PDB file of C-alpha atoms in Angstrom:
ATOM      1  CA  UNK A  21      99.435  80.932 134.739  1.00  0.00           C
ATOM      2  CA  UNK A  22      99.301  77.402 136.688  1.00  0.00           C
ATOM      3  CA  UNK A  23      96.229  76.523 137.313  1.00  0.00           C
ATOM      4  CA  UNK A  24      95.122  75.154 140.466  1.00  0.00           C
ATOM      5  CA  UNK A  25      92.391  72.526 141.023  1.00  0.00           C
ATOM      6  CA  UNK A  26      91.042  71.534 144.818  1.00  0.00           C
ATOM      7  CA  UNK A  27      89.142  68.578 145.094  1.00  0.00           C
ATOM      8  CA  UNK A  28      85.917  68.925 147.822  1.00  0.00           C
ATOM      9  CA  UNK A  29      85.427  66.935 150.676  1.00  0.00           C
ATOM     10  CA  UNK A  30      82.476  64.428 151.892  1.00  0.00           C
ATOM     11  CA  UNK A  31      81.256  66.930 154.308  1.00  0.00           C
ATOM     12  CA  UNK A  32      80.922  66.480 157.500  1.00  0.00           C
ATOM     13  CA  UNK A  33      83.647  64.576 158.419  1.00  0.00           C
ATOM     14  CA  UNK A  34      83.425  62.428 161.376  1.00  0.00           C
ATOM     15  CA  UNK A  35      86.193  63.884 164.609  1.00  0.00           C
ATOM     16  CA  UNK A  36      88.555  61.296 164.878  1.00  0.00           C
ATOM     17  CA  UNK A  37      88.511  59.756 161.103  1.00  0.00           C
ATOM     18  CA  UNK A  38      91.143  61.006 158.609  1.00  0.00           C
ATOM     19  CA  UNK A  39      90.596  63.208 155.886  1.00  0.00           C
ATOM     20  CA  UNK A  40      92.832  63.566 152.256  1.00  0.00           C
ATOM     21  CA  UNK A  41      92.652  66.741 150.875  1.00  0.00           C
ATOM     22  CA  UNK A  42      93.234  66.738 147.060  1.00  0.00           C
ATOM     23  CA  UNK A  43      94.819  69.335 144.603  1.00  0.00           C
ATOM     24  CA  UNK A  44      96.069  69.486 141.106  1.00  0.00           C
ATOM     25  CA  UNK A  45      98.117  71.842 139.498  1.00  0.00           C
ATOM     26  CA  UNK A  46      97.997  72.421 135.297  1.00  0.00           C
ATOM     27  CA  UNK A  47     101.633  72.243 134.999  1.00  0.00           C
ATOM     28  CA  UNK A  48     104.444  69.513 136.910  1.00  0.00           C
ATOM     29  CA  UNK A  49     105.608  71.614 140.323  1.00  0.00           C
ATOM     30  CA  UNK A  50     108.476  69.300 140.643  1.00  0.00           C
ATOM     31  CA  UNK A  51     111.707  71.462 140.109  1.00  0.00           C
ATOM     32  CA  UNK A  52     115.021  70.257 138.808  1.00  0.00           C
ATOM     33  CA  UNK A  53     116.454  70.683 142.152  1.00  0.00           C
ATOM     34  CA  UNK A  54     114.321  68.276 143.068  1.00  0.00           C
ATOM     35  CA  UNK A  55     111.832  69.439 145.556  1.00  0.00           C
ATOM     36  CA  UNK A  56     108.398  70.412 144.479  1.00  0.00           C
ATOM     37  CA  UNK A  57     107.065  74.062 144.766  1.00  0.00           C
ATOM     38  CA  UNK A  58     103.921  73.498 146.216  1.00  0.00           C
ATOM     39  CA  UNK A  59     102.613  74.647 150.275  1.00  0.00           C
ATOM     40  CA  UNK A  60      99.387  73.856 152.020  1.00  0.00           C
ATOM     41  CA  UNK A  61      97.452  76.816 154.345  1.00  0.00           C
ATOM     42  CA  UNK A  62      94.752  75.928 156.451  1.00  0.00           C
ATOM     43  CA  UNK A  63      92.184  78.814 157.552  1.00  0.00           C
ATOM     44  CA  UNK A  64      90.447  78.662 160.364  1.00  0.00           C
ATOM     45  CA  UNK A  65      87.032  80.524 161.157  1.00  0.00           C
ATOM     46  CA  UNK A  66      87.543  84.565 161.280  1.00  0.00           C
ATOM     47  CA  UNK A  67      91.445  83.766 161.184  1.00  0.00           C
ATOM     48  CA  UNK A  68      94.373  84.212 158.557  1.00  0.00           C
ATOM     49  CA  UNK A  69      95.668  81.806 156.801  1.00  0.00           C
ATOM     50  CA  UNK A  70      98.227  79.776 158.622  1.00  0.00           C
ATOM     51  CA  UNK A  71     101.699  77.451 156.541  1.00  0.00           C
ATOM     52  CA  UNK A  72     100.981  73.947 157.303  1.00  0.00           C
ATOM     53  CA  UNK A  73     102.890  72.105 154.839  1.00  0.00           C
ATOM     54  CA  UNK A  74     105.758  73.613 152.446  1.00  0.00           C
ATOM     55  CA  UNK A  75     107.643  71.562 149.636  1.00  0.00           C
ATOM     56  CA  UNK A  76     104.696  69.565 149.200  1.00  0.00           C
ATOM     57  CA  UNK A  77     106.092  67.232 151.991  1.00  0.00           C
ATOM     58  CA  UNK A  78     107.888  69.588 154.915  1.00  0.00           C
ATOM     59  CA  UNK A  79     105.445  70.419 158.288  1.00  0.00           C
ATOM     60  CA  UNK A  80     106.175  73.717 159.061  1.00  0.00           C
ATOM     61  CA  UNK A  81     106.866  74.516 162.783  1.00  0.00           C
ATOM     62  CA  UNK A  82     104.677  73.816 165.330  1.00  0.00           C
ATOM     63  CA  UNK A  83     102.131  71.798 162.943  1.00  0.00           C
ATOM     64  CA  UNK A  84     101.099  68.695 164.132  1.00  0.00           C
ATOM     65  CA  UNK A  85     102.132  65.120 162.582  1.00  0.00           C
ATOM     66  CA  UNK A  86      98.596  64.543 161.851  1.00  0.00           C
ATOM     67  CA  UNK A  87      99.309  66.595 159.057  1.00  0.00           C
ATOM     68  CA  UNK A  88     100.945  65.172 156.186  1.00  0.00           C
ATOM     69  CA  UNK A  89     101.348  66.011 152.602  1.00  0.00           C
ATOM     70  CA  UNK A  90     102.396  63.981 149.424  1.00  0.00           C
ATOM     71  CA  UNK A  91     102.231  63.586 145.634  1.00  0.00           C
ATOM     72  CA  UNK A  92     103.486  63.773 142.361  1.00  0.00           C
ATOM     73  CA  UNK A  93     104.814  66.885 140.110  1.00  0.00           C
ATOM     74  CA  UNK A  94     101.072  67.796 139.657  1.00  0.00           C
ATOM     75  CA  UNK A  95      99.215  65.603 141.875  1.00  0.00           C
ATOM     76  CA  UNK A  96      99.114  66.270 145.388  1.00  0.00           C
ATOM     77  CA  UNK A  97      97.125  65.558 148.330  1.00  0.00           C
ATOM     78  CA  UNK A  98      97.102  67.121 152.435  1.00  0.00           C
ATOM     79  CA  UNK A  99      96.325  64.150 154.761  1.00  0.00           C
ATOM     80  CA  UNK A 100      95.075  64.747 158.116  1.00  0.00           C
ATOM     81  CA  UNK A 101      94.832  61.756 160.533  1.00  0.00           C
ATOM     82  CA  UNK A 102      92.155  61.972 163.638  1.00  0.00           C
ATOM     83  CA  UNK A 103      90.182  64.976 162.710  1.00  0.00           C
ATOM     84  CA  UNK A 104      89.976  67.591 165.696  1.00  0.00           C
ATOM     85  CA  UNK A 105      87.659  70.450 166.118  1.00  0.00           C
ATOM     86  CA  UNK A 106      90.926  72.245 165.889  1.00  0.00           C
ATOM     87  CA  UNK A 107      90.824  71.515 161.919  1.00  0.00           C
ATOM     88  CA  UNK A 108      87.512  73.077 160.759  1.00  0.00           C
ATOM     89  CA  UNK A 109      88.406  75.855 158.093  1.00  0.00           C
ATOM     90  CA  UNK A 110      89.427  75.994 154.679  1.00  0.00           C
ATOM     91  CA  UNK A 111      92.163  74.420 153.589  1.00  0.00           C
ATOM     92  CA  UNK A 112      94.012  76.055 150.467  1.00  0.00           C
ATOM     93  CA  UNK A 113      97.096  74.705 147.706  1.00  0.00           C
ATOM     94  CA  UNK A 114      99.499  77.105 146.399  1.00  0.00           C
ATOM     95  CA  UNK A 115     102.264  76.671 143.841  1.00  0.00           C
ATOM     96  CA  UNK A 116     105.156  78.466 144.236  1.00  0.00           C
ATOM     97  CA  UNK A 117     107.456  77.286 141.248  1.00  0.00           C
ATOM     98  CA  UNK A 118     106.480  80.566 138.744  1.00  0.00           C
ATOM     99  CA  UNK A 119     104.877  83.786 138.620  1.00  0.00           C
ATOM    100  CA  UNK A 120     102.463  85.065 139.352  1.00  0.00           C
ATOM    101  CA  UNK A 121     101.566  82.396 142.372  1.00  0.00           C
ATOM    102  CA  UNK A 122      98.173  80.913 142.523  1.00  0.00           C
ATOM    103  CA  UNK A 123      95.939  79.533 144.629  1.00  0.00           C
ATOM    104  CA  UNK A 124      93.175  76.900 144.987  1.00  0.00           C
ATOM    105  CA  UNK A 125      89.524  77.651 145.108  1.00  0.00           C
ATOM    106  CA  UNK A 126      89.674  76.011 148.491  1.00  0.00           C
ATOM    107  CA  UNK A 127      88.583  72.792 149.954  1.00  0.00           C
ATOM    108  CA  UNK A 128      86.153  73.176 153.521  1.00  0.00           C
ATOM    109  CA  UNK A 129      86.575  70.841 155.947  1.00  0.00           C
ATOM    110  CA  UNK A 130      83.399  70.382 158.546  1.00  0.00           C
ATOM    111  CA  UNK A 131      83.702  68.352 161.619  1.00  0.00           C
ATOM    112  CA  UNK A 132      80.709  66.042 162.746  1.00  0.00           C
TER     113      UNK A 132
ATOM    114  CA  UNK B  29     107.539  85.499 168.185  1.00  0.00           C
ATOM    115  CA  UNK B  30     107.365  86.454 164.565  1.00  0.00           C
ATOM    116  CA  UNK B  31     103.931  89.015 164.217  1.00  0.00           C
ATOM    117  CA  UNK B  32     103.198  90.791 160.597  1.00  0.00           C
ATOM    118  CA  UNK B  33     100.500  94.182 161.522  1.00  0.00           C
ATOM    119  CA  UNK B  34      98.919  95.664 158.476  1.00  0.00           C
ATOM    120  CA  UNK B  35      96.884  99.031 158.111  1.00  0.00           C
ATOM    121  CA  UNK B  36      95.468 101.456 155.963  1.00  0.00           C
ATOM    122  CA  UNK B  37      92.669  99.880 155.156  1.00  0.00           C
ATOM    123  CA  UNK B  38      89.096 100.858 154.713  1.00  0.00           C
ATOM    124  CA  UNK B  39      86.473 102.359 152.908  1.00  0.00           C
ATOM    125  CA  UNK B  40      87.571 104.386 149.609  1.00  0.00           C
ATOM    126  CA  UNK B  41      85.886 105.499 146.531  1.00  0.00           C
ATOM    127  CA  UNK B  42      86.572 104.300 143.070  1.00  0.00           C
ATOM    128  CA  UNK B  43      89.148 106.192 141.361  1.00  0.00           C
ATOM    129  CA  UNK B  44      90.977 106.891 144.693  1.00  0.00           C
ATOM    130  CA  UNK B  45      94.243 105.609 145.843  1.00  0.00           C
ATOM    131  CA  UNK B  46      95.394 104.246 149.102  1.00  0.00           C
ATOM    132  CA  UNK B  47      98.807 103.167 150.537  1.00  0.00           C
ATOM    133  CA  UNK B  48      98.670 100.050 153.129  1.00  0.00           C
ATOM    134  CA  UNK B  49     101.562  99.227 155.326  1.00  0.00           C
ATOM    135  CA  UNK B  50     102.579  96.671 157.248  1.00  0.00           C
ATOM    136  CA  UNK B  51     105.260  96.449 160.040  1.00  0.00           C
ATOM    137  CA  UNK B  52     107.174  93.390 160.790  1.00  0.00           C
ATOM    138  CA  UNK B  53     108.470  91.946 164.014  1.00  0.00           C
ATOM    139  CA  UNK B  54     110.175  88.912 165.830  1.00  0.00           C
ATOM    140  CA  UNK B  55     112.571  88.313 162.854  1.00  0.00           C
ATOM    141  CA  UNK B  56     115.335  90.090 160.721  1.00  0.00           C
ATOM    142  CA  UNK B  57     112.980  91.991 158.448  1.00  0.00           C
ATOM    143  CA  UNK B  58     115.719  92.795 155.692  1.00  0.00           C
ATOM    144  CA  UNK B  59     116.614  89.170 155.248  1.00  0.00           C
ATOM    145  CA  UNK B  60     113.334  88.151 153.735  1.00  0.00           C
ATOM    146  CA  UNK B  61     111.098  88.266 150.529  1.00  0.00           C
ATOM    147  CA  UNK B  62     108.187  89.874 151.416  1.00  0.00           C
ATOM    148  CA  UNK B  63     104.751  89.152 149.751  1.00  0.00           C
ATOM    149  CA  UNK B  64     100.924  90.511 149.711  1.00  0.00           C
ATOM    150  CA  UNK B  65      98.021  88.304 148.804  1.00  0.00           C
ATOM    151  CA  UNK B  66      94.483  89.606 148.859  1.00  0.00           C
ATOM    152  CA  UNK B  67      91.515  87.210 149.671  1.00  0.00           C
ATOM    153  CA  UNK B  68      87.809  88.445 147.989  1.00  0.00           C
ATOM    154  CA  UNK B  69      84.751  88.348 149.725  1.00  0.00           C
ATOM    155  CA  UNK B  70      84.215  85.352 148.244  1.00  0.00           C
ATOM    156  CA  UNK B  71      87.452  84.184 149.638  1.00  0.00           C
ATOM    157  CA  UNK B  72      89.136  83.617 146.661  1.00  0.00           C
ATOM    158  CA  UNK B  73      92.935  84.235 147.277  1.00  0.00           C
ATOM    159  CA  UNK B  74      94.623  86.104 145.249  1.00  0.00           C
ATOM    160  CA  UNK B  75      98.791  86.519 145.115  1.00  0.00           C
ATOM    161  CA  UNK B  76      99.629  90.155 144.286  1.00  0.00           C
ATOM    162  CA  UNK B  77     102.957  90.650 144.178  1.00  0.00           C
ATOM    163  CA  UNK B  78     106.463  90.133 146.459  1.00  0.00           C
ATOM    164  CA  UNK B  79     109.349  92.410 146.877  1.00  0.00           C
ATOM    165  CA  UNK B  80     113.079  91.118 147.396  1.00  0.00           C
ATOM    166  CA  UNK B  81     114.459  91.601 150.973  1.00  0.00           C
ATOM    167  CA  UNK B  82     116.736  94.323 149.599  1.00  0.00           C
ATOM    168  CA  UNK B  83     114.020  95.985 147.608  1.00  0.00           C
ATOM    169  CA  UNK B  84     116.177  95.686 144.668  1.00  0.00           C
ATOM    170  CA  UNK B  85     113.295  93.084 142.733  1.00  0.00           C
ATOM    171  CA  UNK B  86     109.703  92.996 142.249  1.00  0.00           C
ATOM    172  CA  UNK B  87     107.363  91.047 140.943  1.00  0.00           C
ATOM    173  CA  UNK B  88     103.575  91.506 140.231  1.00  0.00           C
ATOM    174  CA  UNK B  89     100.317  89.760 139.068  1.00  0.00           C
ATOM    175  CA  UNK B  90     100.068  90.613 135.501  1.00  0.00           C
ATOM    176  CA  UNK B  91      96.335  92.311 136.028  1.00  0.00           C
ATOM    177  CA  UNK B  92      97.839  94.576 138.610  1.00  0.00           C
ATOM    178  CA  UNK B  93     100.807  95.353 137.972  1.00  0.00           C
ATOM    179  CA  UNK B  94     100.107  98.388 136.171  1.00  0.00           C
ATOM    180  CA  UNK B  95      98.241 100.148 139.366  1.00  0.00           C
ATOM    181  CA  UNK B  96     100.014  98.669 142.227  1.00  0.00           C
ATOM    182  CA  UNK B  97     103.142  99.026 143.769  1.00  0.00           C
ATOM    183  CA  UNK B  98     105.039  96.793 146.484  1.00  0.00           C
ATOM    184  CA  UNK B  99     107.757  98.970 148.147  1.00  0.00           C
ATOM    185  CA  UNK B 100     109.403  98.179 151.453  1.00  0.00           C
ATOM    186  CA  UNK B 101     111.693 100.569 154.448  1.00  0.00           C
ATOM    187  CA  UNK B 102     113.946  97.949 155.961  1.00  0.00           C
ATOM    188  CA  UNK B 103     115.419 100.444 158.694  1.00  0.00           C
ATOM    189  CA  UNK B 104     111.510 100.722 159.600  1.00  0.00           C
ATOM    190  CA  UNK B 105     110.550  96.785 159.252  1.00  0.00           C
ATOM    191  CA  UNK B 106     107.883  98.119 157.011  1.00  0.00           C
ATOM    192  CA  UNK B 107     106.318  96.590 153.948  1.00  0.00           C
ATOM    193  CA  UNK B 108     103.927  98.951 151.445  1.00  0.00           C
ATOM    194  CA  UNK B 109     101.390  98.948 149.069  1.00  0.00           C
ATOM    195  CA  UNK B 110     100.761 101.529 147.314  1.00  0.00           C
ATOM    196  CA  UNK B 111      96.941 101.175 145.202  1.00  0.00           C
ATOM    197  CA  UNK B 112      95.950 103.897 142.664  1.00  0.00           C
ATOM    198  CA  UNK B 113      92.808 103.862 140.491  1.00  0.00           C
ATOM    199  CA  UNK B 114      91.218 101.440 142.604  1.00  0.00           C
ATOM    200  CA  UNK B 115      88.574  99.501 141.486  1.00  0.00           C
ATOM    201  CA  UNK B 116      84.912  98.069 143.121  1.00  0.00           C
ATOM    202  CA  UNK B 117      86.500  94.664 142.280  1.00  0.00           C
ATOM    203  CA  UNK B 118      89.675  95.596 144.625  1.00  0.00           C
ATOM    204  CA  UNK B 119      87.352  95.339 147.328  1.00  0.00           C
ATOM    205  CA  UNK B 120      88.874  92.386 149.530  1.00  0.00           C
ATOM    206  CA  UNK B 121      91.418  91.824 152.593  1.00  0.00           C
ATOM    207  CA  UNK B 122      94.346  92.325 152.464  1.00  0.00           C
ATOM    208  CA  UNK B 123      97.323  90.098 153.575  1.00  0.00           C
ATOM    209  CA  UNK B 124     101.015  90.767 154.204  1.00  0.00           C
ATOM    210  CA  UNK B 125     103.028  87.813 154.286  1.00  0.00           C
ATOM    211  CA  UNK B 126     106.729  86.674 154.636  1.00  0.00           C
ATOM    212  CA  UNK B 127     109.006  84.272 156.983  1.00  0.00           C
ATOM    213  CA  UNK B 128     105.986  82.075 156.723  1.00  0.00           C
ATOM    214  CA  UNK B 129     103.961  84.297 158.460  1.00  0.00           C
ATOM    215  CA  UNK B 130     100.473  86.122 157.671  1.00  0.00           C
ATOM    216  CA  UNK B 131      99.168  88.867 159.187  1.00  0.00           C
ATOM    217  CA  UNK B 132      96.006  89.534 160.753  1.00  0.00           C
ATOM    218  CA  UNK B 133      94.659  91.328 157.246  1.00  0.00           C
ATOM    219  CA  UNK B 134      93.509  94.862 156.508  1.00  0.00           C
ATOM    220  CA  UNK B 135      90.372  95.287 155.018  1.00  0.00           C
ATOM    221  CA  UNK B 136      89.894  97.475 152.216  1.00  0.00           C
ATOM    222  CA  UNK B 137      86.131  98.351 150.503  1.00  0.00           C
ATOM    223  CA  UNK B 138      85.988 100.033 147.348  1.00  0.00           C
ATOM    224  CA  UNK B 139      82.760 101.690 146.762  1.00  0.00           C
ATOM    225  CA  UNK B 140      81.009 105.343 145.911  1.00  0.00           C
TER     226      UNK B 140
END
């Protein structure tokens, strides 16, 4: 299975700084097509989980451009610019390339 | 608007088995690949299996495969899981997901 690896965050995080979320995956997500297998959720408090960011790179609809994702085949990283209260949760990685899918641990995100 | 509503859940004692459904609206059901994913009380996320739109193709996490079963009614919208032998550590929520959509989860607690 590919293993994925979130990185934690410098708790809390100031409202209007930005804040890079980091994951890793044990095996290159970058497909011979050429689009990388990889989507970002964010969870909010007593919510379920919600598609931010799809193909490592692609917003889904509706998100807001202070999202932003990038990275390598196994290397990747969620940016969010101006932290709102809106953003509290826990953010989560998911590779989509093989079976079975997997999942992050998680990464929490805390607003000051 | 796209809306995913599980049920079936709750309490249910080891051994047992339980079938949880969820019903799909706001898109064309039969066109998509339909997924669960269940999320521990410690909120680790786990990817269970998907189901083609057709029905024709599944696929499973290895450590479940052999007790649970993904099965879906396109004229109904309607996406199943079907749980047998259940275990204390199949306690979690449960999430149908598809079109990039979650639903709202279904909570299912395995105990005597």
């Amino acid at each position: 299975d590919i293993v994925m690896t979130q990185g934690a965050l410098p708790n809390p995080v100031p409202s209007g700084e930005s804040a890079s979320i980091t994951c890793q995956s044990s095996k290159s997500l970058l497909h011979s097509n050429g689009k990388t297998y990889l989507n970002w959720y964010l969870q909010r408090p007593g919510q379920s989980p919600q598609l931010l960011i799809y193909w490592m790179s692609t917003r889904a609809s509706g998100v807001s451009d202070r999202f932003s994702g990038s990275g390598s085949g196994t290397d990747f990283t969620l940016k969010i610019s101006s932290v709102e209260a809106e953003d509290v949760g826990v953010y989560y990685c998911q590779q989509f390339l093989e079976y079975p899918r997997t999942f992050g641990g998680g990464t929490k995100l805390e607003l000051k | 608007e796209v809306q995913l509503v599980e049920s079936g859940g709750g309490l249910v004692q080891p051994g047992a088995s339980l079938k949880l459904s969820c019903v799909a609206s706001g898109f064309t059901f039969s066109d998509y690949w339909m997924s669960w994913v269940r999320q521990t009380p410690g909120k680790t996320m786990e990817w269970i299996g998907d189901i083609k739109y057709d029905g024709s193709y599944t696929n499973y996490a290895p450590s479940l495969k052999n007790r649970f079963t993904i099965s879906r009614d396109n004229a109904k919208s309607t996406l199943y899981l079907q749980m047998s032998n259940v275990r204390s550590e199949d306690t979690a929520t449960y999430y149908c997901t598809g079109r990039m959509r979650w639903g709202q989860g279904v909570m299912v607690t395995v105990s005597s």
